[in-house]
mmCIF file of C-alpha atoms in Angstrom:
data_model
loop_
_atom_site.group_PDB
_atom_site.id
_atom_site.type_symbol
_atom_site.label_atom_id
_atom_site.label_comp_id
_atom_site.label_asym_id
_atom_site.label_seq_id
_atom_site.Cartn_x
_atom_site.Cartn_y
_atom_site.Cartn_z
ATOM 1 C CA UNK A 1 12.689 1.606 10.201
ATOM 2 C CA UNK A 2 15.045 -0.933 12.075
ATOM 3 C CA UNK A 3 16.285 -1.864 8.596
ATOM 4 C CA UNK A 4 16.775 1.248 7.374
ATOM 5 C CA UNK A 5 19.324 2.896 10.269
ATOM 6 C CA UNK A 6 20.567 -0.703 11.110
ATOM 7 C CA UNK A 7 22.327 -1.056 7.638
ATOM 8 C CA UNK A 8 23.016 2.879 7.953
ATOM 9 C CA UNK A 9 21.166 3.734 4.915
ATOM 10 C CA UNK A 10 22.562 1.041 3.197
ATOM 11 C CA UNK A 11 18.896 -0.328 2.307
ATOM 12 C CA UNK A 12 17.644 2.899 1.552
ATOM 13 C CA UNK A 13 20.559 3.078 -1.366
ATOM 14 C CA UNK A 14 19.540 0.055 -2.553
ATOM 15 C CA UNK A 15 16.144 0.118 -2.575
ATOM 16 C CA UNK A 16 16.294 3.551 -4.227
ATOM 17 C CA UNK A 17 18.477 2.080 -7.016
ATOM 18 C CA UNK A 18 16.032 -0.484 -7.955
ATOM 19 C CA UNK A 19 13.198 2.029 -7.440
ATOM 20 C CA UNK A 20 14.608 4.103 -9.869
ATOM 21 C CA UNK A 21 15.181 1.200 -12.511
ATOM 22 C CA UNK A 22 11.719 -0.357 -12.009
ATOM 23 C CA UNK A 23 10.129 3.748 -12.672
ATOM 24 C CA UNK A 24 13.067 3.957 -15.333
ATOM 25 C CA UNK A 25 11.670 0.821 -17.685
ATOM 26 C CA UNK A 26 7.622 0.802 -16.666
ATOM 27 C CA UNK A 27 5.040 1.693 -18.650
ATOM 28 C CA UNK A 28 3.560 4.261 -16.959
ATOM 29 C CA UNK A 29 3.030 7.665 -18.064
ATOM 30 C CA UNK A 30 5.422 10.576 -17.202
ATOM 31 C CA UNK A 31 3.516 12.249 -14.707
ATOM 32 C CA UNK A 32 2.306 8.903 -13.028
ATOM 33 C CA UNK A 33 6.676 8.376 -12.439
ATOM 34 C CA UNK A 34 6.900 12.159 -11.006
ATOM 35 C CA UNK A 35 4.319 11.901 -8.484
ATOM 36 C CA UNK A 36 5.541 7.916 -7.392
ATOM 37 C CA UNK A 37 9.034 9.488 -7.242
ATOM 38 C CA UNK A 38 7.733 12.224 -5.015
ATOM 39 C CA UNK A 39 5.556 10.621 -2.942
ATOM 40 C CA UNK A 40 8.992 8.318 -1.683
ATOM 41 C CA UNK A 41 9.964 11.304 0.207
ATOM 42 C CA UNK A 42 7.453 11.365 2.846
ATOM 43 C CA UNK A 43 6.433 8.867 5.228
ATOM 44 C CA UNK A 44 2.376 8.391 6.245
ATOM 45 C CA UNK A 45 0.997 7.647 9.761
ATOM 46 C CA UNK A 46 -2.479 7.166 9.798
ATOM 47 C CA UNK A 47 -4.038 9.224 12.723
ATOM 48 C CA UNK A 48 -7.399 7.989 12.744
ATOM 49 C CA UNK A 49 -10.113 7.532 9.782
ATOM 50 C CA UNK A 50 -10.418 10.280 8.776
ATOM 51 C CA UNK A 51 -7.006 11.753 8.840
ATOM 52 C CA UNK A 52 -3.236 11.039 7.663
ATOM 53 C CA UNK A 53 -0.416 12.541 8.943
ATOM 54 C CA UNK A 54 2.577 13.071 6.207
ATOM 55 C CA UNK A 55 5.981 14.322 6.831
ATOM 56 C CA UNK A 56 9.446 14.075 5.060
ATOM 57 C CA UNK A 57 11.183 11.084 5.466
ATOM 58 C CA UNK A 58 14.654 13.055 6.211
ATOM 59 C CA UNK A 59 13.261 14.470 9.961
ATOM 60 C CA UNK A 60 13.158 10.492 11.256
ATOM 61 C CA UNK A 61 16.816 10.677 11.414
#
């Protein structure tokens, strides 16, 4: 997270530019790229075993 506001987004750009061309040319199947796009969004915190805590990525800031 240090990364991410110490560059001021700057490494989120980035890494969602080569995200984006690494879905854009793989070989996986349509819906496989919607739900991996998607699932960037959010952020997961493990609570304890049995449950995971996600929430959007955009309510850090």
């Amino acid at each position: 997270m240090g990364f991410h506001l110490g560059f001021r987004g700057t490494a989120g750009i980035w890494g969602e530019i080569i995200f984006q061309l690494l879905n854009r040319f793989s070989m996986g199947s349509k819906q496989q790229k919607k739900i991996d796009s998607k699932i960037r969004k959010y952020s997961i915190k493990k609570l304890n075993e049995e449950e995971i805590l996600l929430y959007l990525r955009q309510l850090e800031y």
